[in-house]
Amino acid sequence: MRRTLPILPPMVKAYMHHGFATSMLNRDLIRGGWVYNKYMQLSYHKRDDKKKYLDFTDSNYYAEDHIFLDAYYVYPFETVNEKNYLIREIKSLIDRGYYIKGWWKRPQDRKRSEHLIYGYNDMERCLYVEGILCHDRWSLDSLSYGEYIQYVCQDAYHDPAGCIGFHVYKRNPEARGRISAKQLIQEAKEYTECGHECCFDFYGDAIDRMEEAKQIHLQSFSVGYEHKKMAVERMHYLNQRYRSNLPIHEAEAVYRYTRQMYSLAYEYNQSLEPDYASEMKKIYQQAICSQYGVSMLAARVRDATPRTFFWI
């Protein structure tokens, strides 16, 4: 028997718990605009000078509207290998419409990480999983029943409680997410006051580290460009729905520059050559100028059409 649950390409990939949520969403929540209404603001964490990083402000942005029915399952370690007990439990959950989010580490992985199980295939004796699986890139893959048991048992062996646990999520059929004007106004205000500044503050500090030949936090560069990518998608949505005339081309320029900075940061971390800093600074300054243009043009649209609610 083969069974798979619907899975969408994640809208956010920098942090897996955000990506999994967007992969499980009902398409109506995207078409209806809810996801743009709920998308997170950024925070810049810089208490530790060795690890300054960007993150999304709210990792559980879907809880307030009860988008998913969720629970946490725990299984004693000694029951896992008993006649494929855990595999049967996972298959039963999938048959009832539940996605399973668990943690494990494969031999080729550098560290233990999250994965989302969304299906199974008895003929091939495998589970279908989503996560960072191939060449450190987000992808869909399969994992044999035996491999799954091996990997989770390795983790459980180090668990002081001797248990294996995972979160399960199911689409809530009664969830009716819609765009909220009040939320959009608040998001716009927060972004205007501090939203993009924290992003560019991080880039400036990262360039300082590059000049000193120090490692930089690559995941934060991914967060930055994904945030700008979602800004473009939100503006497209609002222009189509409300005819807002928001500055798409200028916002796309900001996204391109932040994407270039991510690629350059990846190359830099492989070599730690300080010469990369000057090129990064050039792109950084172009991104700031483009972001200023976006903010100025968007403010004019907002002032001309006060009933248009948006945030960038």
XYZ file of C-alpha atoms in Angstrom:
312
model
C 0.000 0.000 0.000
C 1.151 3.554 -0.753
C -0.145 6.711 0.894
C 1.056 10.335 0.687
C -0.379 13.517 2.154
C -0.439 16.774 0.146
C 2.886 18.589 0.334
C 3.601 22.075 -1.046
C 7.000 23.591 -1.848
C 7.948 25.464 1.354
C 7.660 29.239 1.152
C 10.451 29.604 3.723
C 13.533 27.360 3.809
C 16.029 29.034 6.125
C 14.559 27.428 9.248
C 12.857 24.092 8.881
C 10.052 24.572 11.415
C 8.829 27.550 9.348
C 9.164 25.644 6.098
C 7.292 22.589 7.318
C 4.297 24.712 8.288
C 4.049 26.298 4.833
C 4.432 22.845 3.230
C 1.414 21.522 5.133
C -0.852 24.528 4.504
C -4.128 24.218 2.660
C -3.829 26.079 -0.661
C -6.916 28.149 0.252
C -4.898 29.822 3.022
C -2.446 31.010 0.378
C -5.043 31.982 -2.233
C -7.058 33.774 0.443
C -4.032 35.779 1.574
C -3.796 34.426 5.126
C -0.167 33.414 4.757
C 0.833 36.974 3.776
C -1.132 38.324 6.700
C 0.698 36.001 9.107
C 4.224 36.033 7.754
C 6.743 36.834 10.471
C 8.796 39.935 11.134
C 12.547 39.694 11.613
C 14.625 39.938 14.776
C 18.371 40.488 15.021
C 19.975 38.648 17.937
C 23.372 40.116 18.760
C 24.065 39.511 22.437
C 26.719 36.946 21.613
C 29.385 38.599 19.472
C 30.496 35.205 18.126
C 27.054 34.341 16.810
C 24.970 37.298 15.721
C 22.043 36.075 13.676
C 18.712 36.926 12.068
C 15.563 34.999 12.916
C 11.848 35.283 12.353
C 10.076 36.875 15.289
C 7.304 34.308 15.703
C 7.999 30.640 14.971
C 4.473 29.500 15.865
C 2.609 31.986 13.674
C -0.092 29.466 12.715
C -1.235 28.595 16.276
C -3.488 31.606 16.901
C -5.901 30.638 14.113
C -5.736 26.892 14.883
C -4.588 26.066 11.366
C -3.412 22.621 12.499
C -4.584 20.015 14.968
C -1.422 18.895 16.726
C -0.172 16.551 19.423
C 3.047 15.080 20.785
C 3.517 11.291 20.798
C 6.038 9.482 22.997
C 7.041 5.819 22.674
C 9.192 3.786 25.101
C 12.466 2.806 23.506
C 11.979 -0.922 24.113
C 8.819 -1.041 21.960
C 10.373 0.461 18.829
C 11.778 -2.702 17.241
C 8.978 -4.939 18.455
C 7.393 -6.259 15.229
C 7.820 -2.906 13.483
C 5.598 -1.284 16.095
C 6.777 2.295 15.445
C 6.423 1.938 11.653
C 2.853 0.699 12.112
C 2.097 3.674 14.349
C 3.494 6.131 11.803
C 1.496 4.545 8.977
C -1.667 4.698 11.087
C -1.118 8.416 11.767
C -0.565 9.143 8.065
C -3.723 7.175 7.196
C -5.595 9.519 9.558
C -4.151 12.598 7.844
C -1.308 13.448 10.234
C 2.125 14.693 9.205
C 4.941 13.584 11.525
C 7.793 15.899 12.479
C 10.759 14.150 14.059
C 14.473 14.475 14.701
C 17.254 12.175 13.554
C 20.804 12.186 12.227
C 22.038 10.115 9.297
C 25.713 9.031 9.076
C 26.419 11.615 6.341
C 24.791 14.496 8.260
C 26.848 16.929 10.299
C 24.213 17.289 12.973
C 20.819 16.072 14.114
C 17.991 17.889 12.339
C 14.234 18.054 11.828
C 12.402 16.140 9.104
C 8.762 15.898 8.071
C 7.245 12.499 7.197
C 4.322 12.862 4.800
C 3.816 9.385 3.357
C 4.825 5.727 3.109
C 5.156 2.937 0.541
C 4.817 -0.683 1.674
C 5.945 -2.093 -1.670
C 9.278 -0.273 -1.401
C 9.228 -0.351 2.428
C 10.040 3.328 2.775
C 8.812 6.590 4.262
C 8.535 9.820 2.260
C 10.262 12.698 4.012
C 10.901 16.398 3.558
C 13.889 18.289 4.901
C 17.503 19.192 4.203
C 18.469 15.860 2.727
C 20.536 16.093 -0.462
C 23.757 18.141 -0.602
C 22.529 20.313 2.301
C 19.603 21.539 0.196
C 15.913 21.383 0.958
C 14.379 18.448 -0.849
C 11.944 15.539 -0.825
C 13.405 12.066 -0.375
C 12.617 8.552 0.817
C 13.949 6.668 3.809
C 13.690 2.892 4.224
C 11.842 1.553 7.250
C 15.079 0.003 8.499
C 17.057 3.227 8.137
C 14.402 5.196 9.994
C 14.404 2.767 12.931
C 18.208 2.799 13.001
C 18.449 6.606 13.045
C 15.774 7.250 15.662
C 17.116 4.477 17.873
C 20.516 6.138 17.847
C 18.882 9.330 19.121
C 16.738 7.474 21.665
C 19.810 5.711 23.005
C 21.066 9.106 24.181
C 17.692 10.136 25.604
C 17.838 10.001 29.435
C 14.134 9.110 29.514
C 14.664 6.259 27.073
C 11.845 7.461 24.829
C 11.276 8.390 21.205
C 8.975 11.354 20.615
C 7.644 13.363 17.708
C 5.087 16.049 16.922
C 2.142 15.327 14.636
C 0.084 17.873 12.661
C -3.166 17.624 10.750
C -4.884 20.281 8.675
C -7.822 21.671 10.611
C -10.854 21.428 8.284
C -12.577 24.244 10.209
C -9.671 26.721 9.856
C -10.747 29.777 7.875
C -7.739 32.042 7.652
C -8.391 35.410 6.001
C -6.557 38.667 5.511
C -6.911 40.917 8.560
C -6.712 44.669 7.933
C -5.856 45.272 11.595
C -2.974 42.797 11.467
C -1.664 44.260 8.223
C -1.613 47.769 9.666
C 0.313 46.564 12.715
C 2.777 44.609 10.559
C 3.305 47.674 8.363
C 3.993 49.839 11.389
C 6.470 47.370 12.871
C 8.282 46.979 9.573
C 8.456 50.746 9.010
C 9.873 51.307 12.484
C 12.380 48.453 12.713
C 11.708 45.676 10.207
C 14.297 46.211 7.511
C 16.794 48.006 9.763
C 17.635 44.831 11.695
C 18.257 43.023 8.412
C 20.754 45.616 7.181
C 22.323 45.931 10.636
C 23.159 42.242 10.406
C 24.707 42.662 6.945
C 26.900 45.505 8.202
C 28.156 43.463 11.149
C 28.759 40.452 8.885
C 30.920 42.557 6.581
C 32.999 43.601 9.594
C 33.588 39.916 10.386
C 34.540 39.222 6.771
C 37.198 41.930 6.925
C 38.631 40.087 9.935
C 38.497 36.701 8.098
C 35.938 35.276 10.527
C 33.069 32.876 9.790
C 29.665 34.503 9.171
C 26.218 33.086 9.902
C 25.080 31.796 6.508
C 21.555 30.926 7.645
C 20.915 34.573 8.475
C 21.710 35.558 4.900
C 19.107 33.002 3.825
C 16.579 34.509 6.256
C 17.265 37.970 4.841
C 16.712 37.132 1.199
C 13.668 34.942 1.935
C 12.118 37.829 3.828
C 12.598 40.082 0.781
C 11.331 37.365 -1.556
C 8.131 37.109 0.489
C 7.858 40.912 0.379
C 7.715 40.731 -3.417
C 5.103 37.953 -3.300
C 2.962 39.931 -0.838
C 3.125 43.013 -3.014
C 2.129 41.038 -6.105
C -0.820 39.617 -4.185
C -1.970 42.984 -2.869
C -1.546 44.702 -6.231
C -3.707 42.067 -7.885
C -6.348 42.026 -5.165
C -6.530 45.718 -4.241
C -4.889 47.399 -7.279
C -2.462 48.997 -4.856
C 0.241 49.913 -7.400
C 3.008 48.975 -4.962
C 6.624 49.263 -6.275
C 7.221 45.676 -7.418
C 10.294 46.364 -9.576
C 12.117 48.183 -6.791
C 11.280 45.411 -4.300
C 12.513 42.794 -6.763
C 15.827 44.646 -6.955
C 16.201 44.423 -3.158
C 15.467 40.698 -3.337
C 18.073 40.171 -6.072
C 20.729 41.988 -4.071
C 20.028 40.010 -0.886
C 20.114 36.795 -2.931
C 23.526 37.810 -4.322
C 24.760 38.492 -0.800
C 23.680 35.006 0.267
C 25.584 33.405 -2.627
C 28.663 35.499 -1.878
C 28.473 34.629 1.830
C 28.417 30.932 0.927
C 31.541 31.317 -1.188
C 33.266 33.396 1.490
C 32.704 30.813 4.240
C 34.532 28.222 2.113
C 37.713 30.297 1.947
C 37.544 33.060 4.609
C 39.284 35.409 2.165
C 38.866 39.042 3.382
C 38.786 40.238 -0.243
C 35.154 39.123 -0.412
C 34.242 41.929 2.006
C 34.632 44.709 -0.571
C 32.312 42.984 -3.058
C 29.801 42.274 -0.282
C 29.910 45.932 0.791
C 29.188 47.075 -2.776
C 26.094 44.858 -3.069
C 25.034 45.830 0.465
C 25.061 49.547 -0.451
C 23.032 48.859 -3.612
C 20.485 46.943 -1.553
C 20.154 49.830 0.927
C 19.526 52.316 -1.885
C 16.895 50.058 -3.447
C 15.218 49.471 -0.082
C 15.053 53.234 0.485
C 13.352 53.588 -2.900
C 10.836 50.888 -2.013
C 9.984 52.579 1.297
C 9.585 56.008 -0.314
C 7.367 54.801 -3.159
C 5.313 52.564 -0.870
C 4.723 55.514 1.491
C 3.342 57.561 -1.402
C 0.951 54.749 -2.316
C -0.110 54.415 1.310
C -0.763 58.154 1.658
C -2.660 58.287 -1.640
C -4.777 55.225 -0.865
C -5.227 55.063 2.914
C -7.507 52.034 2.685
C -4.745 49.938 1.119
C -3.088 47.883 3.815
C 0.296 46.345 3.162
C 3.672 45.681 4.662
C 6.991 45.118 2.952
